[in-house]
Amino acid sequence: MMFTRDRLTRRLVQLYAGLALYGASSALLVRSGLGLEPWNVLHQGLSERTGLSIGVVLTLVGAAVLLAWIPLRQRPGLGTISNVLVIGMAMDATLALVPDAHGMAPRVTLMLAGIVLNGAATGLYIAARFGPGPRDGLMTGLHQLTGVSIRLVRTGIELTVVATGFALGGTVGIGTLLYALVIGPLAQAFLRVFAVPAASGVSTAVATGQPRGAILRP
């Protein structure tokens, strides 16, 4: 029983540490000014148009996406609800503490730190196994509904949100491209680092499988 309780505690710590780190790492990408993750391009664009903080927009969009789970018959977990509530707050808190970078060296440093920490956050969150983020559930739900591959559904969604966000004023740049290229391998590596030992008879596939179909979306 003690082992089970300790394991649950570790999973909860990983869940909330991963969510907080995801928000903080996304804020570093904002401050770099060199490009954001696909969904945050949309969030930033909406923030520019509405006057709301990017963290508040992220939370509202996450809640709206979660509502779309209803017709798709997806089931949220603790991690899903926590995703909606925690990442935006962590992102706004970090933006309040970290100023804009001036000069190419500091901007590149923030960009690289943001991407690497985002990969670590993804590994922490997914390895905790408390359910997908709302945008991942949208992706898997559309896959199940349409029969289109996860890869194509994900690509279609991300191209749509990037194009929409860019049109609204979101930042697309080298950071966006670099993120797309390296987040999968980074997340895979950190999934192995943060894998929680499974209880007897429970599969550990989450720590060894390909994460690109399950990458945390803020």
Coordinates of C-alpha atoms in Angstrom, one line a residue:
M1 CA 0.0 0.0 0.0
M2 CA 2.8 2.4 0.9
F3 CA 4.5 1.7 -2.5
T4 CA 1.2 2.5 -4.2
R5 CA 0.7 5.7 -2.2
D6 CA 4.2 6.8 -2.9
R7 CA 3.8 6.1 -6.6
L8 CA 0.6 8.1 -6.7
T9 CA 2.3 11.0 -5.0
R10 CA 5.1 10.9 -7.5
R11 CA 2.6 10.9 -10.4
L12 CA 0.8 13.9 -9.0
V13 CA 4.0 15.8 -8.5
Q14 CA 5.0 15.0 -12.1
L15 CA 1.6 16.1 -13.4
Y16 CA 1.6 19.5 -11.8
A17 CA 5.3 20.1 -12.2
G18 CA 5.0 19.3 -15.9
L19 CA 2.0 21.6 -16.4
A20 CA 3.7 24.5 -14.6
L21 CA 6.9 23.9 -16.5
Y22 CA 5.0 23.8 -19.8
G23 CA 3.5 27.2 -19.1
A24 CA 6.8 28.6 -18.1
S25 CA 8.6 27.2 -21.1
S26 CA 6.0 28.6 -23.4
A27 CA 6.4 32.0 -21.8
L28 CA 10.2 31.9 -22.6
L29 CA 9.3 31.3 -26.3
V30 CA 7.0 34.3 -26.2
R31 CA 9.8 36.5 -24.7
S32 CA 12.3 35.2 -27.3
G33 CA 10.2 36.7 -30.1
L34 CA 11.5 34.0 -32.5
G35 CA 8.3 32.0 -32.9
L36 CA 5.9 30.0 -30.8
E37 CA 4.4 26.5 -30.7
P38 CA 1.5 26.0 -33.1
W39 CA -1.3 26.4 -30.6
N40 CA 0.3 29.4 -28.9
V41 CA 0.6 31.2 -32.2
L42 CA -3.2 31.1 -32.1
H43 CA -3.4 32.0 -28.5
Q44 CA -1.1 35.0 -29.0
G45 CA -3.1 36.1 -32.0
L46 CA -6.3 36.0 -30.1
S47 CA -4.6 37.8 -27.2
E48 CA -3.6 40.6 -29.5
R49 CA -7.1 41.0 -30.8
T50 CA -9.0 40.7 -27.5
G51 CA -6.7 42.4 -25.0
L52 CA -6.8 39.4 -22.8
S53 CA -3.5 37.9 -21.5
I54 CA -2.2 35.0 -23.5
G55 CA -2.6 32.7 -20.5
V56 CA -6.3 33.6 -20.1
V57 CA -6.8 33.0 -23.8
L58 CA -5.0 29.6 -23.5
T59 CA -7.4 28.7 -20.7
L60 CA -10.5 29.8 -22.5
V61 CA -9.5 28.0 -25.7
G62 CA -8.7 24.9 -23.7
A63 CA -12.1 24.9 -22.1
A64 CA -13.8 25.4 -25.5
V65 CA -11.8 22.5 -27.0
L66 CA -12.8 20.4 -24.0
L67 CA -16.4 21.0 -24.8
A68 CA -15.8 19.6 -28.3
W69 CA -14.9 16.3 -26.6
I70 CA -18.6 15.8 -25.9
P71 CA -19.8 14.9 -29.4
L72 CA -16.4 13.1 -30.0
R73 CA -17.1 10.9 -26.9
Q74 CA -13.7 11.5 -25.3
R75 CA -13.3 11.1 -21.6
P76 CA -11.3 13.7 -19.7
G77 CA -9.0 12.8 -16.8
L78 CA -7.5 14.7 -14.0
G79 CA -4.6 15.7 -16.2
T80 CA -7.1 17.0 -18.8
I81 CA -8.9 19.4 -16.4
S82 CA -5.6 20.4 -14.7
N83 CA -4.2 21.2 -18.1
V84 CA -6.9 23.8 -18.7
L85 CA -6.5 25.4 -15.3
V86 CA -2.7 25.3 -14.7
I87 CA -0.8 26.0 -17.8
G88 CA -2.3 29.4 -18.6
M89 CA -1.7 30.6 -15.0
A90 CA 1.9 29.4 -15.1
M91 CA 2.5 31.1 -18.4
D92 CA 1.1 34.5 -17.3
A93 CA 3.1 34.3 -14.0
T94 CA 6.3 33.6 -15.9
L95 CA 5.6 36.4 -18.4
A96 CA 5.2 38.8 -15.5
L97 CA 8.7 37.8 -14.2
V98 CA 10.7 37.5 -17.4
P99 CA 11.2 40.6 -19.5
D100 CA 11.5 40.7 -23.3
A101 CA 14.9 39.8 -24.6
H102 CA 17.0 42.4 -26.5
G103 CA 19.8 41.2 -28.8
M104 CA 20.0 38.1 -30.8
A105 CA 22.1 36.0 -28.2
P106 CA 19.6 36.4 -25.4
R107 CA 16.7 35.8 -27.7
V108 CA 18.2 32.6 -29.1
T109 CA 19.0 31.5 -25.5
L110 CA 15.4 31.9 -24.4
M111 CA 14.2 30.1 -27.5
L112 CA 16.4 27.1 -27.0
A113 CA 15.7 27.0 -23.2
G114 CA 12.0 27.2 -23.9
I115 CA 12.1 24.3 -26.4
V116 CA 14.2 22.0 -24.2
L117 CA 12.1 22.8 -21.1
N118 CA 9.0 22.2 -23.1
G119 CA 10.2 18.8 -24.0
A120 CA 11.0 18.0 -20.3
A121 CA 7.5 19.3 -19.4
T122 CA 5.9 17.0 -21.9
G123 CA 7.8 14.0 -20.6
L124 CA 6.8 14.8 -17.0
Y125 CA 3.1 15.3 -17.9
I126 CA 2.6 12.3 -20.2
A127 CA 4.6 9.9 -17.9
A128 CA 2.3 10.8 -15.1
R129 CA -0.6 9.1 -17.0
F130 CA -3.5 11.2 -15.8
G131 CA -5.1 11.7 -19.2
P132 CA -4.3 13.7 -22.4
G133 CA -4.5 17.5 -22.8
P134 CA -7.7 18.9 -24.3
R135 CA -6.1 19.5 -27.7
D136 CA -4.7 15.9 -27.8
G137 CA -8.2 14.6 -27.1
L138 CA -9.5 16.6 -30.0
M139 CA -6.9 15.1 -32.2
T140 CA -7.6 11.5 -31.2
G141 CA -11.4 12.1 -31.2
L142 CA -11.3 13.3 -34.8
H143 CA -9.1 10.4 -35.7
Q144 CA -11.6 7.9 -34.3
L145 CA -14.6 9.8 -35.9
T146 CA -13.1 10.2 -39.4
G147 CA -10.7 7.2 -39.7
V148 CA -7.9 9.6 -40.9
S149 CA -4.5 8.9 -39.4
I150 CA -3.3 10.6 -36.3
R151 CA -0.4 12.2 -38.2
L152 CA -2.7 13.7 -40.8
V153 CA -5.3 14.9 -38.3
R154 CA -2.5 16.5 -36.2
T155 CA -0.9 18.1 -39.2
G156 CA -4.3 19.5 -40.4
I157 CA -5.1 20.9 -36.9
E158 CA -1.7 22.5 -36.4
L159 CA -1.6 24.1 -39.9
T160 CA -5.0 25.5 -39.3
V161 CA -4.2 27.0 -35.9
V162 CA -0.8 28.4 -37.1
A163 CA -2.3 30.0 -40.1
T164 CA -5.2 31.5 -38.1
G165 CA -3.0 32.6 -35.3
F166 CA -0.5 34.2 -37.8
A167 CA -3.4 36.1 -39.5
L168 CA -4.4 37.4 -36.1
G169 CA -0.9 38.6 -35.2
G170 CA 0.7 35.6 -33.6
T171 CA 4.4 35.1 -33.9
V172 CA 5.7 32.5 -36.4
G173 CA 9.5 32.2 -36.8
I174 CA 12.5 29.9 -36.6
G175 CA 11.4 28.9 -33.1
T176 CA 8.2 27.5 -34.6
L177 CA 10.0 25.4 -37.1
L178 CA 12.7 24.2 -34.7
Y179 CA 10.0 23.3 -32.2
A180 CA 8.2 21.2 -34.8
L181 CA 11.4 19.4 -35.7
V182 CA 12.8 18.5 -32.2
I183 CA 9.9 18.3 -29.8
G184 CA 9.1 14.7 -30.7
P185 CA 12.7 13.4 -30.0
L186 CA 13.0 15.6 -26.9
A187 CA 9.7 14.3 -25.5
Q188 CA 10.6 10.7 -26.2
A189 CA 13.9 11.1 -24.3
F190 CA 12.3 12.8 -21.3
L191 CA 9.5 10.2 -21.2
R192 CA 12.2 7.6 -20.5
V193 CA 13.8 9.8 -17.9
F194 CA 10.5 10.5 -16.0
A195 CA 8.8 7.1 -16.5
V196 CA 7.0 6.1 -13.4
P197 CA 7.6 2.4 -12.5
A198 CA 4.3 0.6 -13.1
A199 CA 2.5 -1.4 -10.5
S200 CA 2.6 -5.2 -10.9
G201 CA 0.7 -6.1 -14.1
V202 CA 0.4 -2.6 -15.4
S203 CA 1.9 -1.8 -18.8
T204 CA 4.8 0.7 -19.1
A205 CA 4.2 1.5 -22.7
V206 CA 3.8 5.1 -22.0
A207 CA 7.5 5.4 -21.3
T208 CA 8.6 3.7 -24.5
G209 CA 6.1 4.5 -27.2
Q210 CA 6.3 7.1 -29.8
P211 CA 5.0 10.4 -28.2
R212 CA 4.3 12.4 -31.3
G213 CA 0.7 11.3 -31.4
A214 CA 0.3 12.3 -27.7
I215 CA 2.3 15.4 -27.3
L216 CA 0.9 17.8 -24.7
R217 CA -0.9 20.7 -26.2
P218 CA -1.3 23.7 -24.0

